[in-house]
Amino acid sequence: MNDRIILLVEDNPDDEALTLRALQKNNISNRVVVARDGAEALDLLFGQGAHAGQPIPRPAVILLDLKLPKLDGLEVLRRIRLNEATRLYPVVVLTSSREEQDLIASYSRGANSYIRKPVDFQQFLEAVRNLGLYWLLLNEPPPGTGTRA
């Protein structure tokens, strides 16, 4: 089993199911950990709250929606980048937002990539295939940011 996990931060159950199905259809077998709001994502990453003392292993990639309850995706991204332990984690904003200000704000806060969710499932399948190919197979993470033992 592939030990490089994907952290999916998505509050919409339909988009979560769609993303998981697209990963499966593209034979991406990495374990996916789902956070359904911004606070839960930070708790998982930093080992706090309900996950006190038990942070998840370093994700190969974080797929981050912007429109989230409790803490929005931009705030989650800001806190990831401010923390020495997580600042180099790859974060892909995966959102339905068509707002130019969201695109600019995401990159300004350190997003590695910004992908708009296609409405068409076939387009979404292709986007997830390319995402998996790049972030899980081709991308070389910085030293010291690999999966924890």
Coordinates of C-alpha atoms in Angstrom, one line a residue:
M1 CA 0.0 0.0 0.0
N2 CA 1.2 3.5 -0.8
D3 CA 2.1 5.3 2.4
R4 CA 2.0 8.8 1.0
I5 CA -1.3 10.2 2.1
I6 CA -3.5 12.8 0.5
L7 CA -5.3 15.3 2.8
L8 CA -8.6 16.3 1.2
V9 CA -10.1 19.4 2.9
E10 CA -13.7 19.5 1.5
D11 CA -17.0 20.3 3.3
N12 CA -19.3 19.4 0.4
P13 CA -20.2 15.6 0.6
D14 CA -20.9 15.5 -3.1
D15 CA -17.5 17.0 -4.0
E16 CA -15.8 14.7 -1.5
A17 CA -17.4 11.7 -3.1
L18 CA -16.6 12.9 -6.6
T19 CA -13.0 13.5 -5.7
L20 CA -12.6 10.1 -4.0
R21 CA -14.3 8.4 -7.0
A22 CA -12.0 10.3 -9.5
L23 CA -8.9 9.2 -7.5
Q24 CA -10.2 5.6 -7.5
K25 CA -11.0 5.6 -11.2
N26 CA -7.5 6.9 -11.9
N27 CA -6.0 4.0 -9.8
I28 CA -4.5 6.5 -7.2
S29 CA -4.3 4.1 -4.2
N30 CA -2.9 6.6 -1.7
R31 CA -4.8 6.8 1.6
V32 CA -7.0 9.8 1.7
V33 CA -7.7 11.6 4.9
V34 CA -10.7 13.9 4.8
A35 CA -11.2 17.0 6.8
R36 CA -14.6 18.6 6.5
D37 CA -13.8 22.0 7.7
G38 CA -10.8 24.3 8.1
A39 CA -10.4 23.7 11.9
E40 CA -10.4 20.0 11.5
A41 CA -7.7 20.2 8.8
L42 CA -5.4 22.2 11.1
D43 CA -6.2 19.8 14.0
L44 CA -5.1 16.8 11.8
L45 CA -1.9 18.6 10.6
F46 CA -0.8 20.0 14.0
G47 CA -2.1 17.1 16.2
Q48 CA -4.4 19.3 18.3
G49 CA -8.1 19.4 19.3
A50 CA -9.7 16.0 18.6
H51 CA -6.3 14.8 17.2
A52 CA -4.2 16.0 20.1
G53 CA -0.8 14.4 20.1
Q54 CA -1.6 12.4 16.9
P55 CA -1.0 14.5 13.8
I56 CA -1.4 12.7 10.5
P57 CA 1.8 11.7 8.6
R58 CA 3.1 14.4 6.3
P59 CA 0.8 14.5 3.3
A60 CA 2.2 14.1 -0.2
V61 CA -0.3 16.8 -1.1
I62 CA -3.1 18.8 0.5
L63 CA -6.2 19.3 -1.7
L64 CA -7.8 22.4 -0.2
D65 CA -11.2 23.9 -0.9
L66 CA -11.5 27.6 -0.2
K67 CA -15.2 27.8 1.0
L68 CA -15.1 26.0 4.3
P69 CA -16.9 26.3 7.6
K70 CA -15.1 27.3 10.8
L71 CA -12.0 28.5 9.0
D72 CA -11.9 29.2 5.3
G73 CA -9.3 27.7 3.0
L74 CA -7.2 30.9 2.8
E75 CA -6.8 31.0 6.6
V76 CA -5.9 27.3 6.6
L77 CA -3.3 28.0 4.0
R78 CA -1.9 31.0 5.9
R79 CA -1.5 28.9 9.1
I80 CA 0.1 26.0 7.2
R81 CA 2.7 28.5 5.7
L82 CA 3.3 30.2 9.1
N83 CA 4.2 26.9 10.8
E84 CA 7.8 25.7 10.5
A85 CA 6.8 22.0 10.4
T86 CA 4.2 22.4 7.6
R87 CA 5.3 25.5 5.6
L88 CA 6.8 23.4 2.8
Y89 CA 3.8 21.0 2.4
P90 CA 2.4 21.1 -1.1
V91 CA -1.0 22.7 -1.1
V92 CA -3.2 22.5 -4.2
V93 CA -6.3 24.8 -4.0
L94 CA -9.1 22.7 -5.5
T95 CA -12.1 24.9 -5.7
S96 CA -15.2 25.8 -7.7
S97 CA -14.5 29.5 -7.1
R98 CA -14.2 31.5 -10.3
E99 CA -13.2 34.7 -8.4
E100 CA -10.0 36.3 -9.6
Q101 CA -9.4 37.6 -6.0
D102 CA -9.4 34.0 -4.7
L103 CA -6.8 33.0 -7.3
I104 CA -4.6 35.9 -6.4
A105 CA -5.1 35.4 -2.6
S106 CA -4.3 31.7 -2.9
Y107 CA -1.0 32.3 -4.6
S108 CA -0.2 35.3 -2.3
R109 CA -0.6 33.0 0.7
G110 CA 1.7 30.3 -0.8
A111 CA -0.5 27.9 -2.7
N112 CA 1.5 25.6 -5.0
S113 CA -1.3 25.3 -7.5
Y114 CA -4.8 26.4 -8.1
I115 CA -7.3 24.2 -9.9
R116 CA -10.9 25.0 -10.6
K117 CA -13.2 22.0 -10.2
P118 CA -14.6 21.3 -13.7
V119 CA -18.4 20.7 -13.7
D120 CA -18.1 17.8 -16.2
F121 CA -17.0 14.5 -14.5
Q122 CA -14.8 13.5 -17.5
Q123 CA -12.9 16.8 -17.2
F124 CA -12.7 16.3 -13.5
L125 CA -11.3 12.8 -13.9
E126 CA -8.6 14.1 -16.2
A127 CA -7.7 16.9 -13.8
V128 CA -7.4 14.4 -10.9
R129 CA -5.3 12.1 -13.1
N130 CA -2.9 14.9 -13.9
L131 CA -2.8 16.0 -10.3
G132 CA -2.0 12.5 -9.1
L133 CA 0.6 12.0 -11.8
Y134 CA 2.4 15.2 -10.9
W135 CA 2.1 15.5 -7.1
L136 CA 2.3 11.8 -6.3
L137 CA 4.8 10.5 -8.9
L138 CA 6.8 13.2 -10.5
N139 CA 7.2 15.9 -7.8
E140 CA 10.3 15.7 -5.7
P141 CA 9.5 17.1 -2.2
P142 CA 12.1 19.2 -0.3
P143 CA 14.4 17.3 1.9
G144 CA 13.0 16.6 5.4
T145 CA 9.4 16.9 4.2
G146 CA 8.9 13.2 3.3
T147 CA 6.6 10.8 5.1
R148 CA 7.2 10.5 8.8
A149 CA 8.5 7.3 10.2

